[in-house]
Short mmCIF file of C-alpha atoms and ligand atoms in Angstrom, two decimals:
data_model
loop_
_atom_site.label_atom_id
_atom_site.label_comp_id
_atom_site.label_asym_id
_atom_site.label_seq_id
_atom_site.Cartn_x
_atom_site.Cartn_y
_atom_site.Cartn_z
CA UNK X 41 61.93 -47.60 32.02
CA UNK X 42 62.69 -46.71 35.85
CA UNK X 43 60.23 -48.33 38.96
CA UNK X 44 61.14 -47.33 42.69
CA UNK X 45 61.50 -50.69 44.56
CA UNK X 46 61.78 -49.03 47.77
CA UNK X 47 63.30 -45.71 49.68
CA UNK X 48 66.85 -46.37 48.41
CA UNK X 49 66.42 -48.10 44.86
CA UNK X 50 65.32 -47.46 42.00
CA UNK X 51 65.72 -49.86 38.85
CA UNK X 52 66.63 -48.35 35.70
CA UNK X 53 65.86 -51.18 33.21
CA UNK X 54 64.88 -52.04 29.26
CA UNK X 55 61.56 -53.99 29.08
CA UNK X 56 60.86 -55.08 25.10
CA UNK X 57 58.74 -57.30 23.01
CA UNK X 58 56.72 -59.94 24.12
CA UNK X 59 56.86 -63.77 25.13
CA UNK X 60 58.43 -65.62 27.05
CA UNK X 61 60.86 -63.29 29.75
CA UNK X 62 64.55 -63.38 29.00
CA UNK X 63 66.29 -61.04 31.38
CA UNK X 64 70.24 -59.78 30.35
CA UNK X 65 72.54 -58.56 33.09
CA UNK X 66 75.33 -56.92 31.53
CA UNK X 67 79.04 -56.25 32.25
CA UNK X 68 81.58 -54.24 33.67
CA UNK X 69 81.73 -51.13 33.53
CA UNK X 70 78.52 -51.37 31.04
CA UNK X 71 74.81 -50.67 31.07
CA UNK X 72 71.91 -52.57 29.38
CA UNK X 73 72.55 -50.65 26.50
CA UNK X 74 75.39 -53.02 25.72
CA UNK X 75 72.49 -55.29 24.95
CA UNK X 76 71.21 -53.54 22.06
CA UNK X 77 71.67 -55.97 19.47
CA UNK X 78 69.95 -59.02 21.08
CA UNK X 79 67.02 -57.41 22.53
CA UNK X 80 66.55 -56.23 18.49
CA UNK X 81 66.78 -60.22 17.77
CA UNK X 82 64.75 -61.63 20.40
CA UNK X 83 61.80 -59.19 21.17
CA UNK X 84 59.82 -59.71 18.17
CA UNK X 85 59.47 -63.09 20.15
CA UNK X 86 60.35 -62.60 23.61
CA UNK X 87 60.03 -60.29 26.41
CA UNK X 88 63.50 -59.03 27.04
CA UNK X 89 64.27 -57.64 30.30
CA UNK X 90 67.76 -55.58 30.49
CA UNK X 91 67.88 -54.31 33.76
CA UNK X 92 71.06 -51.40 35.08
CA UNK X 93 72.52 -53.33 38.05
CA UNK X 94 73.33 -50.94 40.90
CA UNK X 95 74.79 -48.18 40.17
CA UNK X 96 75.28 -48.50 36.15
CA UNK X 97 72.96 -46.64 34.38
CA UNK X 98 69.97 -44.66 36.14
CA UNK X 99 69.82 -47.09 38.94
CA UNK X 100 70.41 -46.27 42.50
CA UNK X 101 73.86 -47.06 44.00
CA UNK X 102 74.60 -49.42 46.59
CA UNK X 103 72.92 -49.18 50.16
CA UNK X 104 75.43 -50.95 52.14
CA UNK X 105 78.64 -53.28 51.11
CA UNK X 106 78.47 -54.00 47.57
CA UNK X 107 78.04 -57.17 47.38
CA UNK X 108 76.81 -59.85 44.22
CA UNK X 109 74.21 -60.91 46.03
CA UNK X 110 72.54 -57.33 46.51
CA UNK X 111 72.26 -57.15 42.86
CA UNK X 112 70.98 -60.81 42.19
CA UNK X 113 68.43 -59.33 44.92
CA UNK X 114 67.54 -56.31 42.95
CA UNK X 115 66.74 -58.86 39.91
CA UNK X 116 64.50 -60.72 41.93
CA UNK X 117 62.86 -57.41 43.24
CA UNK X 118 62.28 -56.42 39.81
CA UNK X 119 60.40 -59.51 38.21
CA UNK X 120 58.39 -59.06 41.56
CA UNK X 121 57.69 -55.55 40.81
CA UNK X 122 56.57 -56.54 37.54
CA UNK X 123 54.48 -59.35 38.48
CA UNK X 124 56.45 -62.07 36.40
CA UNK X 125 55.33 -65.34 38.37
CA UNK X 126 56.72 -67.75 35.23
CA UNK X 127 60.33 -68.54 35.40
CA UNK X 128 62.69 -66.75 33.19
CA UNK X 129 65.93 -67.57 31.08
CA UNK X 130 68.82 -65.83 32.95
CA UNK X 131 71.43 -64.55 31.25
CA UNK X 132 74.21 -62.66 32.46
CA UNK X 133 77.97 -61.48 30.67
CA UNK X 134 80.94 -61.28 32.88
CA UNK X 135 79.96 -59.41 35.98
CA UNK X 136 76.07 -60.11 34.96
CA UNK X 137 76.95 -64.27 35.03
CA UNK X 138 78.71 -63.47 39.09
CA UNK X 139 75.33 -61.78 39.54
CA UNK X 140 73.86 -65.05 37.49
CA UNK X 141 75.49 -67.45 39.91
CA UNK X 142 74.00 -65.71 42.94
CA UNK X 143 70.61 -65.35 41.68
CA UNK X 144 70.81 -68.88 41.06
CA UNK X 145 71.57 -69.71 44.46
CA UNK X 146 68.82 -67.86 45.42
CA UNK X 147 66.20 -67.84 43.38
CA UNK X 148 66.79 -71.12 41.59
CA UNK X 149 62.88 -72.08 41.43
CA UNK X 150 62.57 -68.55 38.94
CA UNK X 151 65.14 -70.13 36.39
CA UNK X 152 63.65 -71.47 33.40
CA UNK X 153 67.02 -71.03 31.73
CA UNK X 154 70.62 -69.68 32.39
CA UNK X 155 73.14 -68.30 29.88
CA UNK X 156 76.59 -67.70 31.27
CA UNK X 157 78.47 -65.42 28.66
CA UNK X 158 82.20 -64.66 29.24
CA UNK X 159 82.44 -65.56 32.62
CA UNK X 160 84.25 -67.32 34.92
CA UNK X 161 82.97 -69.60 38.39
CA UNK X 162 85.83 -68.91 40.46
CA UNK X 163 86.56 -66.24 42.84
CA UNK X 164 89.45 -63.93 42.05
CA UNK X 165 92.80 -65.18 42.82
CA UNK X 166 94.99 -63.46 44.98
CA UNK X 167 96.55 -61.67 41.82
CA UNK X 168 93.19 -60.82 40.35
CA UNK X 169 92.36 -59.68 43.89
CA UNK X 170 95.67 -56.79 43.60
CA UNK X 171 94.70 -56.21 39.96
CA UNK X 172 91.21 -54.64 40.88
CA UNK X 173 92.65 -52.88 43.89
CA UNK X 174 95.02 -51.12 41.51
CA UNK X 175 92.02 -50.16 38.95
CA UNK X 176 89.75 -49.21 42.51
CA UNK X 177 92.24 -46.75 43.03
CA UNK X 178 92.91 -45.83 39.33
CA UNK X 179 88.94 -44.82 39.16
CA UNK X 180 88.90 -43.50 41.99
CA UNK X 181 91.33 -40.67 40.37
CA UNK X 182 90.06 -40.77 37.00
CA UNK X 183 86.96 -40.21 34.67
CA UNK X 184 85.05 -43.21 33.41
CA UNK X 185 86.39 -42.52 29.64
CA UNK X 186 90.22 -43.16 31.24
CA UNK X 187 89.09 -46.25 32.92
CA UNK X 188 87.42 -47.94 29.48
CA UNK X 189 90.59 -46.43 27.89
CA UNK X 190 92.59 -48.44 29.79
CA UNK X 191 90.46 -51.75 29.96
CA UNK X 192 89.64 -51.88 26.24
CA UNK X 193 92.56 -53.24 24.38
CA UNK X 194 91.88 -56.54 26.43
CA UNK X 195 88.29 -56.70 26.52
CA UNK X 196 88.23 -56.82 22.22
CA UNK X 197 89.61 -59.60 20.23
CA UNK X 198 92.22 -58.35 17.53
CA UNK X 199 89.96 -59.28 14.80
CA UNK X 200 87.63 -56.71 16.53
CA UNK X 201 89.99 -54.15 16.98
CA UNK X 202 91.39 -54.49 13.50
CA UNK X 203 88.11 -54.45 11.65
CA UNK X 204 85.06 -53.38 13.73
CA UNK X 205 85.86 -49.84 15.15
CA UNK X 206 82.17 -49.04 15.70
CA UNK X 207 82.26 -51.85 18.54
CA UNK X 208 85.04 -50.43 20.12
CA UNK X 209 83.52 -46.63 19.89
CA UNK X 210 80.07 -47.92 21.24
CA UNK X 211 81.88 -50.12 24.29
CA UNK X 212 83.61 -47.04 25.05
CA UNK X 213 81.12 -44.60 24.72
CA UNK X 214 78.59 -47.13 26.54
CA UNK X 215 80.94 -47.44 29.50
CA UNK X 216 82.09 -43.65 29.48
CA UNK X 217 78.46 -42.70 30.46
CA UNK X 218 78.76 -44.38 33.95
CA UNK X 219 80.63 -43.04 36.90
CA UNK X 220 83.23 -43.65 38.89
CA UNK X 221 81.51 -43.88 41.38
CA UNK X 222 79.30 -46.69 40.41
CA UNK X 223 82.54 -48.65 38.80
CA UNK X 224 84.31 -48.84 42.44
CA UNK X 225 81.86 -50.73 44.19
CA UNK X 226 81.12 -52.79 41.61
CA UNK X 227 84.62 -53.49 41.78
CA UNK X 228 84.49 -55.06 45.49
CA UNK X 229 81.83 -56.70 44.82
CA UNK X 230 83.71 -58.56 42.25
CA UNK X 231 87.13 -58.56 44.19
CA UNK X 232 84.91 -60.17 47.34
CA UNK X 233 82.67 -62.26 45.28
CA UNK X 234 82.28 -66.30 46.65
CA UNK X 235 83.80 -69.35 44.49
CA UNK X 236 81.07 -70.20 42.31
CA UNK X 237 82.65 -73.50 41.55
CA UNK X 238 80.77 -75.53 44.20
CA UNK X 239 77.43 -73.93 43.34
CA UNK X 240 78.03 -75.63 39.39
CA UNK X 241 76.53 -79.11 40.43
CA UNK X 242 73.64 -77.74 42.33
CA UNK X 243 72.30 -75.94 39.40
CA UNK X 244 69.41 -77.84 37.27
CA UNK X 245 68.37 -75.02 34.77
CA UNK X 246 69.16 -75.83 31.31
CA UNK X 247 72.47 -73.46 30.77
CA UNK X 248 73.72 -72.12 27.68
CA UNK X 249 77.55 -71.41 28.41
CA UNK X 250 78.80 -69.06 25.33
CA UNK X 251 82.96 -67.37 25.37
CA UNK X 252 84.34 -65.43 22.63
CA UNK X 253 87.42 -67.64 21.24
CA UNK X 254 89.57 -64.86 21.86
CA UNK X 255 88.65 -63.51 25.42
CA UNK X 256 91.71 -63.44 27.50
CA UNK X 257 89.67 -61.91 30.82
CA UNK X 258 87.59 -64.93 30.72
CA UNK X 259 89.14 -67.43 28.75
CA UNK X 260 87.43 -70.70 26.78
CA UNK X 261 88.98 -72.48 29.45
CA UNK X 262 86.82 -70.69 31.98
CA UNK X 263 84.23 -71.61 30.30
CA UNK X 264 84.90 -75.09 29.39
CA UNK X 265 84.87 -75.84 32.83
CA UNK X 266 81.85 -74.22 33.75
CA UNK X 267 80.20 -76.13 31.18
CA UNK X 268 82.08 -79.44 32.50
CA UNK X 269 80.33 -78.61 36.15
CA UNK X 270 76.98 -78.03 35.45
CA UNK X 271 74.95 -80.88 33.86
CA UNK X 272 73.96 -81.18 30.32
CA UNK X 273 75.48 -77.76 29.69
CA UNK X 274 76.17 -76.71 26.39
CA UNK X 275 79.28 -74.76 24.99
CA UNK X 276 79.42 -72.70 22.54
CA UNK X 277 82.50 -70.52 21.40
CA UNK X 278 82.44 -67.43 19.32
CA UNK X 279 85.63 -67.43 16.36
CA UNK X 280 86.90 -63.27 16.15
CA UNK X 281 85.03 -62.62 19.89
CA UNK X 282 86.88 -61.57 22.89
CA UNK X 283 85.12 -60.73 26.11
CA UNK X 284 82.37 -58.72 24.84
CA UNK X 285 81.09 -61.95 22.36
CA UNK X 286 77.40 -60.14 22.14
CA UNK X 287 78.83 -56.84 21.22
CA UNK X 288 81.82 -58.23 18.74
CA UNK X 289 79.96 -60.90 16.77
CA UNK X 290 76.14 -60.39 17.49
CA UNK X 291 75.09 -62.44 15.03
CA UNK X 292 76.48 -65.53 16.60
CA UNK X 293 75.94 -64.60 19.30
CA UNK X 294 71.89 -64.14 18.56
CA UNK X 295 71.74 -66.94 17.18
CA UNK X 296 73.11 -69.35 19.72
CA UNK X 297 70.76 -67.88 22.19
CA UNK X 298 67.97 -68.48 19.50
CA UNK X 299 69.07 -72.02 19.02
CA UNK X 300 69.09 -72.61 23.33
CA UNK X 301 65.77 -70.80 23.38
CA UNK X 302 63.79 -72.81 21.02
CA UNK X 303 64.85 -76.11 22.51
CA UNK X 304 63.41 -75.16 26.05
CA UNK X 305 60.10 -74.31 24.07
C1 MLT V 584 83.17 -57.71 33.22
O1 MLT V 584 83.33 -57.71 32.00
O2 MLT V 584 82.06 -57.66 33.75
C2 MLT V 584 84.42 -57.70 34.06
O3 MLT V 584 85.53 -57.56 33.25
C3 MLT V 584 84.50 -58.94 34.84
C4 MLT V 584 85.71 -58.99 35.70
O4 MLT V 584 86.49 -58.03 35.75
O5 MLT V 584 85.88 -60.02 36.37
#
Protein backbone atom coordinates (compact mmCIF):
# COMPACT_ATOMS: atom_id res chain seq x y z
CA UNK A 1 0.00 0.00 0.00
CA UNK A 2 1.51 3.66 -0.59
CA UNK A 3 -0.13 7.01 1.52
CA UNK A 4 1.50 10.56 0.81
CA UNK A 5 2.44 11.93 4.29
CA UNK A 6 3.31 15.19 2.92
CA UNK A 7 5.00 17.08 -0.32
CA UNK A 8 8.23 15.04 -0.07
CA UNK A 9 7.15 11.49 1.35
CA UNK A 10 5.44 9.01 0.53
CA UNK A 11 5.28 5.60 2.58
CA UNK A 12 5.41 2.52 0.71
CA UNK A 13 4.29 -0.05 3.34
CA UNK A 14 2.54 -3.79 3.90
CA UNK A 15 -0.62 -3.48 6.09
CA UNK A 16 -2.10 -7.33 6.85
CA UNK A 17 -4.48 -9.17 9.02
CA UNK A 18 -6.06 -7.95 11.91
CA UNK A 19 -5.47 -7.43 15.79
CA UNK A 20 -3.43 -6.09 17.68
CA UNK A 21 -0.61 -3.71 15.43
CA UNK A 22 2.82 -5.22 15.15
CA UNK A 23 4.89 -3.01 12.92
CA UNK A 24 8.46 -4.68 11.26
CA UNK A 25 11.21 -2.36 10.12
CA UNK A 26 13.50 -4.28 8.12
CA UNK A 27 17.23 -4.28 7.23
CA UNK A 28 19.90 -3.20 5.16
CA UNK A 29 19.83 -3.03 2.05
CA UNK A 30 16.18 -4.80 2.31
CA UNK A 31 12.53 -3.93 1.92
CA UNK A 32 9.45 -5.18 3.88
CA UNK A 33 9.34 -7.91 1.64
CA UNK A 34 12.09 -9.51 3.70
CA UNK A 35 9.22 -9.91 6.10
CA UNK A 36 7.26 -12.26 4.20
CA UNK A 37 7.29 -15.14 6.32
CA UNK A 38 6.14 -13.55 9.64
CA UNK A 39 3.50 -11.36 8.43
CA UNK A 40 2.11 -15.07 6.90
CA UNK A 41 2.41 -16.24 10.78
CA UNK A 42 1.08 -13.42 12.59
CA UNK A 43 -1.78 -11.80 10.48
CA UNK A 44 -4.32 -14.36 10.87
CA UNK A 45 -4.04 -12.73 14.44
CA UNK A 46 -2.47 -9.50 14.21
CA UNK A 47 -2.31 -6.46 12.20
CA UNK A 48 1.13 -6.42 10.74
CA UNK A 49 2.49 -3.27 9.61
CA UNK A 50 5.82 -3.58 7.30
CA UNK A 51 6.56 -0.28 6.34
CA UNK A 52 9.78 0.67 3.32
CA UNK A 53 11.95 3.03 5.40
CA UNK A 54 13.21 5.90 3.23
CA UNK A 55 14.32 5.19 0.31
CA UNK A 56 13.95 1.15 0.21
CA UNK A 57 11.20 0.11 -1.62
CA UNK A 58 8.54 2.66 -3.17
CA UNK A 59 9.14 5.15 -0.48
CA UNK A 60 10.43 8.57 -1.01
CA UNK A 61 14.17 9.23 -0.36
CA UNK A 62 15.58 11.33 2.17
CA UNK A 63 14.70 15.18 2.40
CA UNK A 64 17.67 16.39 4.15
CA UNK A 65 20.71 14.47 6.10
CA UNK A 66 19.83 10.99 6.50
CA UNK A 67 19.56 10.54 9.65
CA UNK A 68 17.84 7.43 12.11
CA UNK A 69 15.75 9.61 13.54
CA UNK A 70 14.02 10.82 10.17
CA UNK A 71 12.95 7.35 9.67
CA UNK A 72 11.77 6.56 13.34
CA UNK A 73 9.79 9.91 12.34
CA UNK A 74 8.32 8.51 9.23
CA UNK A 75 7.03 5.43 11.53
CA UNK A 76 5.39 7.66 13.75
CA UNK A 77 3.88 9.63 10.72
CA UNK A 78 2.52 6.53 9.46
CA UNK A 79 0.52 5.03 12.53
CA UNK A 80 -0.74 8.74 12.55
CA UNK A 81 -1.79 8.54 9.06
CA UNK A 82 -3.52 5.49 9.82
CA UNK A 83 -5.19 6.53 12.87
CA UNK A 84 -3.56 3.80 15.21
CA UNK A 85 -4.04 5.59 18.73
CA UNK A 86 -3.22 1.98 20.72
CA UNK A 87 0.38 1.32 21.23
CA UNK A 88 2.11 -1.12 19.04
CA UNK A 89 4.86 -3.93 19.40
CA UNK A 90 7.98 -2.52 17.62
CA UNK A 91 10.08 -4.58 15.98
CA UNK A 92 12.95 -3.77 13.99
CA UNK A 93 16.16 -6.16 12.35
CA UNK A 94 19.52 -4.61 12.13
CA UNK A 95 19.11 -1.18 10.64
CA UNK A 96 15.14 -1.45 11.55
CA UNK A 97 16.26 -2.02 15.61
CA UNK A 98 18.81 1.65 15.06
CA UNK A 99 15.50 2.98 13.70
CA UNK A 100 13.82 0.92 16.87
CA UNK A 101 16.07 2.68 19.35
CA UNK A 102 15.16 6.12 18.03
CA UNK A 103 11.57 5.64 17.83
CA UNK A 104 11.83 4.61 21.25
CA UNK A 105 13.36 7.66 22.34
CA UNK A 106 10.77 9.37 20.81
CA UNK A 107 7.78 7.93 20.81
CA UNK A 108 8.16 5.71 23.85
CA UNK A 109 4.37 6.26 25.11
CA UNK A 110 3.33 4.29 21.39
CA UNK A 111 5.38 1.11 22.51
CA UNK A 112 3.36 -1.63 23.68
CA UNK A 113 6.27 -3.91 22.81
CA UNK A 114 9.84 -3.87 21.24
CA UNK A 115 11.68 -6.68 19.43
CA UNK A 116 15.30 -5.98 18.69
CA UNK A 117 16.44 -8.65 16.03
CA UNK A 118 20.16 -8.78 15.04
CA UNK A 119 21.17 -5.64 16.23
CA UNK A 120 23.54 -3.98 18.05
CA UNK A 121 23.16 -0.59 20.74
CA UNK A 122 26.35 0.92 20.02
CA UNK A 123 27.42 3.37 17.54
CA UNK A 124 29.93 2.25 14.94
CA UNK A 125 33.43 2.17 15.99
CA UNK A 126 35.93 4.01 14.31
CA UNK A 127 36.68 0.80 12.10
CA UNK A 128 33.04 0.17 11.39
CA UNK A 129 32.91 3.91 10.66
CA UNK A 130 35.92 3.25 7.49
CA UNK A 131 34.15 -0.02 6.66
CA UNK A 132 30.86 1.77 5.47
CA UNK A 133 32.80 4.59 3.89
CA UNK A 134 34.49 1.98 1.73
CA UNK A 135 30.97 0.22 0.77
CA UNK A 136 29.46 4.25 0.35
CA UNK A 137 31.86 4.51 -2.24
CA UNK A 138 31.67 0.87 -3.55
CA UNK A 139 27.70 1.64 -4.26
CA UNK A 140 28.19 4.55 -5.29
CA UNK A 141 30.05 2.78 -8.45
CA UNK A 142 28.09 -0.24 -8.57
CA UNK A 143 24.54 -1.80 -9.10
CA UNK A 144 22.58 -2.96 -6.09
CA UNK A 145 23.04 -6.83 -7.24
CA UNK A 146 27.15 -6.13 -6.76
CA UNK A 147 26.59 -4.61 -3.44
CA UNK A 148 24.32 -7.79 -1.96
CA UNK A 149 26.99 -9.83 -3.86
CA UNK A 150 29.45 -8.62 -1.85
CA UNK A 151 27.61 -8.37 1.62
CA UNK A 152 26.02 -11.84 1.47
CA UNK A 153 28.55 -14.40 2.40
CA UNK A 154 28.52 -12.63 5.93
CA UNK A 155 25.05 -11.81 6.39
CA UNK A 156 24.08 -15.99 6.10
CA UNK A 157 25.16 -18.51 8.56
CA UNK A 158 27.05 -21.54 6.85
CA UNK A 159 24.31 -23.83 7.70
CA UNK A 160 22.26 -21.39 5.50
CA UNK A 161 24.51 -21.16 2.81
CA UNK A 162 25.15 -24.86 2.71
CA UNK A 163 21.55 -25.98 2.75
CA UNK A 164 18.96 -23.21 2.13
CA UNK A 165 19.84 -21.61 -1.30
CA UNK A 166 16.31 -20.22 -1.75
CA UNK A 167 17.18 -17.78 1.30
CA UNK A 168 20.14 -16.67 -0.19
CA UNK A 169 18.39 -16.16 -3.85
CA UNK A 170 15.39 -14.27 -2.17
CA UNK A 171 17.94 -11.93 0.16
CA UNK A 172 19.60 -11.21 -2.96
CA UNK A 173 16.96 -10.75 -5.21
CA UNK A 174 15.04 -8.73 -2.33
CA UNK A 175 17.98 -6.38 -1.93
CA UNK A 176 18.87 -6.21 -5.79
CA UNK A 177 15.49 -4.41 -6.34
CA UNK A 178 16.63 -1.26 -4.36
CA UNK A 179 19.01 1.37 -5.56
CA UNK A 180 22.01 2.69 -4.98
CA UNK A 181 20.88 5.45 -4.39
CA UNK A 182 18.68 4.65 -1.51
CA UNK A 183 21.60 2.20 0.02
CA UNK A 184 24.13 5.35 0.41
CA UNK A 185 22.22 7.36 2.65
CA UNK A 186 21.06 4.78 4.52
CA UNK A 187 24.55 4.14 4.94
CA UNK A 188 25.31 7.60 6.86
CA UNK A 189 22.67 7.32 8.64
CA UNK A 190 24.07 4.22 10.09
CA UNK A 191 27.81 5.41 10.00
CA UNK A 192 26.42 8.74 12.07
CA UNK A 193 23.92 6.98 14.13
CA UNK A 194 24.07 7.95 18.30
CA UNK A 195 25.27 5.20 21.00
CA UNK A 196 22.18 3.55 21.86
CA UNK A 197 23.75 2.13 24.93
CA UNK A 198 22.61 4.87 27.35
CA UNK A 199 19.08 4.90 25.95
CA UNK A 200 18.91 0.75 27.22
CA UNK A 201 17.87 1.69 30.88
CA UNK A 202 15.39 4.29 29.94
CA UNK A 203 13.35 1.91 27.98
CA UNK A 204 10.19 0.23 29.90
CA UNK A 205 8.47 -1.67 26.94
CA UNK A 206 8.54 -5.29 27.36
CA UNK A 207 11.52 -6.24 24.69
CA UNK A 208 12.00 -9.35 22.96
CA UNK A 209 15.84 -9.36 22.02
CA UNK A 210 16.26 -12.36 19.29
CA UNK A 211 20.23 -12.99 17.29
CA UNK A 212 20.87 -15.73 14.99
CA UNK A 213 23.71 -17.96 16.81
CA UNK A 214 25.78 -17.50 13.93
CA UNK A 215 25.56 -13.70 13.01
CA UNK A 216 28.99 -12.31 12.89
CA UNK A 217 27.62 -8.49 11.85
CA UNK A 218 25.75 -8.48 15.00
CA UNK A 219 26.98 -10.99 17.17
CA UNK A 220 25.09 -12.91 20.36
CA UNK A 221 27.27 -10.84 22.26
CA UNK A 222 25.60 -7.73 20.91
CA UNK A 223 22.77 -8.93 21.86
CA UNK A 224 23.44 -10.34 25.18
CA UNK A 225 24.18 -7.07 26.25
CA UNK A 226 21.34 -5.37 24.97
CA UNK A 227 19.30 -7.74 26.76
CA UNK A 228 21.60 -7.20 30.01
CA UNK A 229 20.64 -3.20 29.68
CA UNK A 230 17.19 -3.13 29.30
CA UNK A 231 15.03 -4.56 32.14
CA UNK A 232 13.32 -7.84 32.19
CA UNK A 233 14.48 -8.38 28.61
CA UNK A 234 14.37 -11.63 27.21
CA UNK A 235 17.00 -13.41 24.88
CA UNK A 236 16.48 -15.60 22.59
CA UNK A 237 19.11 -17.10 20.07
CA UNK A 238 18.43 -18.78 16.82
CA UNK A 239 20.90 -22.31 16.28
CA UNK A 240 21.85 -22.32 12.04
CA UNK A 241 20.79 -18.23 11.89
CA UNK A 242 23.18 -15.58 10.98
CA UNK A 243 22.11 -12.00 10.60
CA UNK A 244 19.04 -12.44 8.70
CA UNK A 245 17.44 -14.94 11.78
CA UNK A 246 13.69 -14.19 10.26
CA UNK A 247 14.69 -15.01 6.78
CA UNK A 248 17.17 -18.20 7.68
CA UNK A 249 15.08 -20.02 10.30
CA UNK A 250 11.48 -18.47 10.17
CA UNK A 251 10.05 -20.87 12.05
CA UNK A 252 11.93 -19.98 15.15
CA UNK A 253 11.92 -17.14 14.53
CA UNK A 254 7.79 -16.97 14.33
CA UNK A 255 7.51 -18.59 16.99
CA UNK A 256 9.53 -16.66 19.51
CA UNK A 257 7.69 -13.61 18.48
CA UNK A 258 4.42 -15.72 19.04
CA UNK A 259 5.60 -16.80 22.42
CA UNK A 260 6.58 -12.68 23.41
CA UNK A 261 3.24 -11.74 21.89
CA UNK A 262 0.93 -13.85 23.82
CA UNK A 263 2.47 -12.99 27.15
CA UNK A 264 1.77 -9.14 26.66
CA UNK A 265 -1.93 -10.28 25.90
C1 LIG B 1 21.55 -4.35 8.44
O1 LIG B 1 21.45 -5.57 8.31
O2 LIG B 1 20.58 -3.59 8.53
C2 LIG B 1 22.96 -3.79 8.40
O3 LIG B 1 23.86 -4.80 8.10
C3 LIG B 1 23.27 -3.18 9.70
C4 LIG B 1 24.64 -2.61 9.74
O4 LIG B 1 25.35 -2.61 8.73
O5 LIG B 1 25.01 -2.10 10.81
Amino acid sequence: MRKQLGPSLTIDFVDEGQGKPVVLLHGFPFSARMWRAQSAALKGKYRVIAPNLRGFGGTSAFDRAPSLEQMAGDVNALLDALGIREPVVLGGLSMGGYVAFAFARSYAARLRGLILADTRAEADSAEARANRDKTIAFAQGHSAGEVIDQMLPRLLSEHTRQHKPEVAAEARDIASAQTPAAMVPALKAMRDRPDSTPSLAKIVAPTLVIVGADDVLTPPSAAHSIAQGIRGAQLVTIPDAGHLSNMEQPESFNQAVKDFLSALE
